[in-house]
PDB file of C-alpha atoms and ligand atoms in Angstrom:
ATOM      1  CA  MET A   1       0.000   0.000   0.000  1.00  0.00           C
ATOM      2  CA  SER A   2       1.343   3.485  -0.853  1.00  0.00           C
ATOM      3  CA  THR A   3       2.058   6.046   1.884  1.00  0.00           C
ATOM      4  CA  GLN A   4      -0.998   8.083   2.821  1.00  0.00           C
ATOM      5  CA  THR A   5      -0.747  11.883   2.749  1.00  0.00           C
ATOM      6  CA  VAL A   6      -2.293  14.305   5.247  1.00  0.00           C
ATOM      7  CA  MET A   7      -3.056  17.749   3.827  1.00  0.00           C
ATOM      8  CA  VAL A   8      -2.300  20.400   6.469  1.00  0.00           C
ATOM      9  CA  LEU A   9      -3.933  23.753   5.706  1.00  0.00           C
ATOM     10  CA  SER A  10      -3.177  27.063   7.413  1.00  0.00           C
ATOM     11  CA  GLY A  11      -5.399  30.094   7.051  1.00  0.00           C
ATOM     12  CA  PRO A  12      -4.830  33.842   7.050  1.00  0.00           C
ATOM     13  CA  ASN A  13      -2.069  35.518   9.026  1.00  0.00           C
ATOM     14  CA  LEU A  14      -0.593  32.257  10.270  1.00  0.00           C
ATOM     15  CA  ASN A  15       2.426  33.061   8.073  1.00  0.00           C
ATOM     16  CA  LEU A  16       3.177  35.768  10.696  1.00  0.00           C
ATOM     17  CA  LEU A  17       3.647  33.275  13.538  1.00  0.00           C
ATOM     18  CA  GLY A  18       6.860  33.881  15.423  1.00  0.00           C
ATOM     19  CA  GLU A  19       6.966  37.523  14.343  1.00  0.00           C
ATOM     20  CA  ARG A  20       3.986  39.025  16.235  1.00  0.00           C
ATOM     21  CA  GLU A  21       1.760  38.263  19.255  1.00  0.00           C
ATOM     22  CA  PRO A  22       4.000  35.573  20.845  1.00  0.00           C
ATOM     23  CA  GLU A  23       2.004  35.982  24.096  1.00  0.00           C
ATOM     24  CA  VAL A  24      -1.082  34.613  22.298  1.00  0.00           C
ATOM     25  CA  TYR A  25       0.331  32.248  19.667  1.00  0.00           C
ATOM     26  CA  GLY A  26       3.815  31.371  20.980  1.00  0.00           C
ATOM     27  CA  ALA A  27       7.258  32.064  19.526  1.00  0.00           C
ATOM     28  CA  ASP A  28       7.424  29.209  17.013  1.00  0.00           C
ATOM     29  CA  THR A  29       7.072  29.881  13.303  1.00  0.00           C
ATOM     30  CA  LEU A  30       4.579  28.093  11.073  1.00  0.00           C
ATOM     31  CA  GLU A  31       7.489  26.121   9.619  1.00  0.00           C
ATOM     32  CA  ASP A  32       8.466  25.013  13.177  1.00  0.00           C
ATOM     33  CA  HIS A  33       4.903  23.719  13.650  1.00  0.00           C
ATOM     34  CA  MET A  34       5.030  21.916  10.302  1.00  0.00           C
ATOM     35  CA  GLU A  35       8.267  20.222  11.334  1.00  0.00           C
ATOM     36  CA  VAL A  36       6.434  18.898  14.426  1.00  0.00           C
ATOM     37  CA  ALA A  37       3.523  17.807  12.217  1.00  0.00           C
ATOM     38  CA  ARG A  38       5.829  16.038   9.738  1.00  0.00           C
ATOM     39  CA  ARG A  39       7.716  14.227  12.504  1.00  0.00           C
ATOM     40  CA  ALA A  40       4.496  13.148  14.241  1.00  0.00           C
ATOM     41  CA  ALA A  41       3.006  11.996  10.929  1.00  0.00           C
ATOM     42  CA  ALA A  42       6.139   9.984  10.112  1.00  0.00           C
ATOM     43  CA  THR A  43       5.800   8.010  13.365  1.00  0.00           C
ATOM     44  CA  HIS A  44       2.461   6.809  11.947  1.00  0.00           C
ATOM     45  CA  GLY A  45       3.849   6.184   8.443  1.00  0.00           C
ATOM     46  CA  LEU A  46       2.047   9.265   7.084  1.00  0.00           C
ATOM     47  CA  ASP A  47       3.324  12.043   4.790  1.00  0.00           C
ATOM     48  CA  VAL A  48       2.411  15.728   5.172  1.00  0.00           C
ATOM     49  CA  GLU A  49       1.647  18.246   2.467  1.00  0.00           C
ATOM     50  CA  HIS A  50       1.304  21.816   3.770  1.00  0.00           C
ATOM     51  CA  MET A  51      -0.277  24.896   2.239  1.00  0.00           C
ATOM     52  CA  GLN A  52      -0.841  28.333   3.832  1.00  0.00           C
ATOM     53  CA  SER A  53      -2.986  30.998   2.248  1.00  0.00           C
ATOM     54  CA  ASN A  54      -4.483  34.343   3.181  1.00  0.00           C
ATOM     55  CA  HIS A  55      -7.215  33.803   0.554  1.00  0.00           C
ATOM     56  CA  GLU A  56     -10.394  31.803   1.168  1.00  0.00           C
ATOM     57  CA  GLY A  57     -10.719  30.625  -2.454  1.00  0.00           C
ATOM     58  CA  GLU A  58      -7.184  29.248  -2.496  1.00  0.00           C
ATOM     59  CA  LEU A  59      -7.963  27.189   0.610  1.00  0.00           C
ATOM     60  CA  VAL A  60     -11.179  25.940  -1.051  1.00  0.00           C
ATOM     61  CA  ASP A  61      -9.129  24.928  -4.133  1.00  0.00           C
ATOM     62  CA  ALA A  62      -6.607  23.102  -1.919  1.00  0.00           C
ATOM     63  CA  ILE A  63      -9.428  21.202  -0.170  1.00  0.00           C
ATOM     64  CA  HIS A  64     -10.826  20.179  -3.582  1.00  0.00           C
ATOM     65  CA  ALA A  65      -7.353  19.030  -4.712  1.00  0.00           C
ATOM     66  CA  ALA A  66      -6.988  16.977  -1.513  1.00  0.00           C
ATOM     67  CA  ARG A  67     -10.017  14.898  -2.607  1.00  0.00           C
ATOM     68  CA  ASP A  68      -7.789  13.262  -5.255  1.00  0.00           C
ATOM     69  CA  ASP A  69      -4.720  12.333  -3.269  1.00  0.00           C
ATOM     70  CA  CYS A  70      -5.006  12.965   0.481  1.00  0.00           C
ATOM     71  CA  ALA A  71      -6.359  10.599   3.123  1.00  0.00           C
ATOM     72  CA  ALA A  72      -7.103  13.308   5.721  1.00  0.00           C
ATOM     73  CA  ILE A  73      -7.096  17.064   6.283  1.00  0.00           C
ATOM     74  CA  VAL A  74      -5.761  18.936   9.316  1.00  0.00           C
ATOM     75  CA  ILE A  75      -6.837  22.562   9.132  1.00  0.00           C
ATOM     76  CA  ASN A  76      -6.232  25.694  11.163  1.00  0.00           C
ATOM     77  CA  PRO A  77      -8.514  28.046   9.249  1.00  0.00           C
ATOM     78  CA  GLY A  78      -7.390  31.134  11.248  1.00  0.00           C
ATOM     79  CA  ALA A  79     -10.123  33.782  11.392  1.00  0.00           C
ATOM     80  CA  PHE A  80     -11.955  32.016   8.507  1.00  0.00           C
ATOM     81  CA  THR A  81     -12.967  29.542  11.243  1.00  0.00           C
ATOM     82  CA  HIS A  82     -15.637  31.929  12.393  1.00  0.00           C
ATOM     83  CA  TYR A  83     -17.474  32.797   9.163  1.00  0.00           C
ATOM     84  CA  ALA A  84     -16.114  31.087   6.027  1.00  0.00           C
ATOM     85  CA  TRP A  85     -19.015  28.910   4.894  1.00  0.00           C
ATOM     86  CA  ALA A  86     -17.269  28.156   1.567  1.00  0.00           C
ATOM     87  CA  ILE A  87     -14.568  26.353   3.565  1.00  0.00           C
ATOM     88  CA  HIS A  88     -17.291  24.519   5.519  1.00  0.00           C
ATOM     89  CA  ASP A  89     -18.914  23.383   2.238  1.00  0.00           C
ATOM     90  CA  ALA A  90     -15.601  22.310   0.667  1.00  0.00           C
ATOM     91  CA  LEU A  91     -14.677  20.273   3.759  1.00  0.00           C
ATOM     92  CA  ALA A  92     -18.134  18.667   3.760  1.00  0.00           C
ATOM     93  CA  ALA A  93     -17.347  17.324   0.270  1.00  0.00           C
ATOM     94  CA  PHE A  94     -14.087  15.719   1.456  1.00  0.00           C
ATOM     95  CA  GLU A  95     -14.570  12.052   2.309  1.00  0.00           C
ATOM     96  CA  GLY A  96     -11.706  11.436   4.762  1.00  0.00           C
ATOM     97  CA  PRO A  97     -11.309  12.669   8.341  1.00  0.00           C
ATOM     98  CA  VAL A  98     -10.964  16.411   8.964  1.00  0.00           C
ATOM     99  CA  ILE A  99      -9.335  17.672  12.172  1.00  0.00           C
ATOM    100  CA  GLU A 100      -9.646  21.346  13.181  1.00  0.00           C
ATOM    101  CA  VAL A 101      -6.624  22.749  15.047  1.00  0.00           C
ATOM    102  CA  HIS A 102      -6.185  26.043  16.905  1.00  0.00           C
ATOM    103  CA  LEU A 103      -3.048  27.165  18.698  1.00  0.00           C
ATOM    104  CA  SER A 104      -5.056  29.273  21.163  1.00  0.00           C
ATOM    105  CA  ASN A 105      -8.367  28.311  22.743  1.00  0.00           C
ATOM    106  CA  PRO A 106     -10.950  30.418  20.885  1.00  0.00           C
ATOM    107  CA  ALA A 107     -13.642  29.460  23.439  1.00  0.00           C
ATOM    108  CA  ALA A 108     -11.683  31.347  26.108  1.00  0.00           C
ATOM    109  CA  ARG A 109     -11.296  34.485  23.965  1.00  0.00           C
ATOM    110  CA  GLU A 110     -13.635  37.129  22.493  1.00  0.00           C
ATOM    111  CA  PRO A 111     -17.266  36.022  21.930  1.00  0.00           C
ATOM    112  CA  TRP A 112     -16.947  36.296  18.110  1.00  0.00           C
ATOM    113  CA  ARG A 113     -14.327  33.513  18.233  1.00  0.00           C
ATOM    114  CA  HIS A 114     -16.692  31.119  20.003  1.00  0.00           C
ATOM    115  CA  THR A 115     -18.452  30.067  16.793  1.00  0.00           C
ATOM    116  CA  SER A 116     -16.705  27.744  14.366  1.00  0.00           C
ATOM    117  CA  VAL A 117     -18.336  27.023  11.008  1.00  0.00           C
ATOM    118  CA  VAL A 118     -15.691  24.313  10.486  1.00  0.00           C
ATOM    119  CA  ALA A 119     -16.428  22.323  13.654  1.00  0.00           C
ATOM    120  CA  PRO A 120     -19.668  20.780  12.280  1.00  0.00           C
ATOM    121  CA  VAL A 121     -17.746  19.155   9.399  1.00  0.00           C
ATOM    122  CA  ALA A 122     -14.715  18.094  11.468  1.00  0.00           C
ATOM    123  CA  ALA A 123     -14.251  14.765  13.213  1.00  0.00           C
ATOM    124  CA  GLY A 124     -12.968  16.824  16.137  1.00  0.00           C
ATOM    125  CA  THR A 125     -11.241  20.019  17.237  1.00  0.00           C
ATOM    126  CA  ILE A 126      -7.926  20.398  19.080  1.00  0.00           C
ATOM    127  CA  ALA A 127      -7.539  23.878  20.604  1.00  0.00           C
ATOM    128  CA  GLY A 128      -5.430  25.599  23.204  1.00  0.00           C
ATOM    129  CA  PHE A 129      -2.356  23.368  23.225  1.00  0.00           C
ATOM    130  CA  GLY A 130      -0.137  25.543  21.027  1.00  0.00           C
ATOM    131  CA  GLY A 131       1.969  23.663  18.494  1.00  0.00           C
ATOM    132  CA  ASP A 132       1.432  20.424  20.387  1.00  0.00           C
ATOM    133  CA  GLY A 133      -1.974  20.500  18.701  1.00  0.00           C
ATOM    134  CA  TYR A 134      -0.379  19.393  15.432  1.00  0.00           C
ATOM    135  CA  ARG A 135       1.160  16.319  17.091  1.00  0.00           C
ATOM    136  CA  LEU A 136      -2.178  15.505  18.735  1.00  0.00           C
ATOM    137  CA  ALA A 137      -3.914  15.997  15.386  1.00  0.00           C
ATOM    138  CA  MET A 138      -1.614  13.486  13.681  1.00  0.00           C
ATOM    139  CA  ASP A 139      -2.310  10.947  16.454  1.00  0.00           C
ATOM    140  CA  ALA A 140      -6.042  11.519  15.895  1.00  0.00           C
ATOM    141  CA  VAL A 141      -5.721  11.195  12.100  1.00  0.00           C
ATOM    142  CA  ALA A 142      -3.774   7.933  12.432  1.00  0.00           C
ATOM    143  CA  ALA A 143      -6.373   6.490  14.807  1.00  0.00           C
ATOM    144  CA  LEU A 144      -9.256   7.526  12.559  1.00  0.00           C
ATOM    145  CA  LEU A 145      -7.605   6.125   9.406  1.00  0.00           C
ATOM    146  CA  ALA A 146      -6.822   2.862  11.202  1.00  0.00           C
ATOM    147  CA  SER A 147     -10.442   2.453  12.250  1.00  0.00           C
ATOM    148  CA  SER A 148     -11.955   3.331   8.862  1.00  0.00           C
TER     149      SER A 148
HETATM  150  O1  CA2 B   1      -5.717  29.966  17.749  1.00  0.00           O
HETATM  151  C1  CA2 B   1      -5.680  29.813  16.524  1.00  0.00           C
HETATM  152  O2  CA2 B   1      -4.948  28.993  15.973  1.00  0.00           O
HETATM  153  C2  CA2 B   1      -6.543  30.716  15.629  1.00  0.00           C
HETATM  154  O3  CA2 B   1      -7.011  29.941  14.525  1.00  0.00           O
HETATM  155  C3  CA2 B   1      -5.639  31.823  15.147  1.00  0.00           C
HETATM  156  C4  CA2 B   1      -6.363  32.879  14.320  1.00  0.00           C
HETATM  157  C5  CA2 B   1      -7.588  33.393  15.060  1.00  0.00           C
HETATM  158  O4  CA2 B   1      -8.307  34.306  14.252  1.00  0.00           O
HETATM  159  C6  CA2 B   1      -8.502  32.272  15.492  1.00  0.00           C
HETATM  160  O5  CA2 B   1      -9.585  32.826  16.235  1.00  0.00           O
HETATM  161  C7  CA2 B   1      -7.756  31.275  16.358  1.00  0.00           C
HETATM  162  C8  CA2 B   1      -5.454  34.067  14.015  1.00  0.00           C
HETATM  163  C9  CA2 B   1      -4.147  33.716  13.402  1.00  0.00           C
HETATM  164  C10 CA2 B   1      -3.330  34.971  13.335  1.00  0.00           C
HETATM  165  O6  CA2 B   1      -2.013  34.646  13.615  1.00  0.00           O
HETATM  166  C11 CA2 B   1      -1.164  35.662  13.868  1.00  0.00           C
HETATM  167  C12 CA2 B   1       0.131  35.303  14.162  1.00  0.00           C
HETATM  168  C13 CA2 B   1       1.049  36.276  14.449  1.00  0.00           C
HETATM  169  C14 CA2 B   1       0.685  37.625  14.433  1.00  0.00           C
HETATM  170  C15 CA2 B   1      -0.618  37.981  14.138  1.00  0.00           C
HETATM  171  C16 CA2 B   1      -1.541  36.994  13.848  1.00  0.00           C
END
């Protein structure tokens, strides 16, 4: 059997990680987090493909492309989490497991962050554990793929 690939998607402004707001999002860069994700995935025999975009349509296109060659999606949609129904609809059309990841815990922040339009189409959400969330997400993906 060929190696399965997990598509990791990062939404708007996450390219700024490590440069601003370390008190909220930590000091690690997005690439540091992807290194953690790749290493965690490898322990489960999984590959990672990563894409970051500040544009909703590009994330929708990446979700569509994942339908052809990815077994699962791990997504931190950034602020799109709270209102981007096009991302919700694209994820709903993806057949494999979807895991929503947040570095911070949106439920403990401003009220407008308490709604996620992605959560209803995710197998589960991992929030508030910083970059460790990507390792936890890969463990969850591996367990879900093994049981499917
Ligand atoms: O906690 C998370 O991972 C979030 O998805 C991050 C989003 C936020 O809108 C969500 O409510 C929760 C924001 C990402 C912005 O990242 C920045 C990083 C450095 C400097 C400024 C923004």
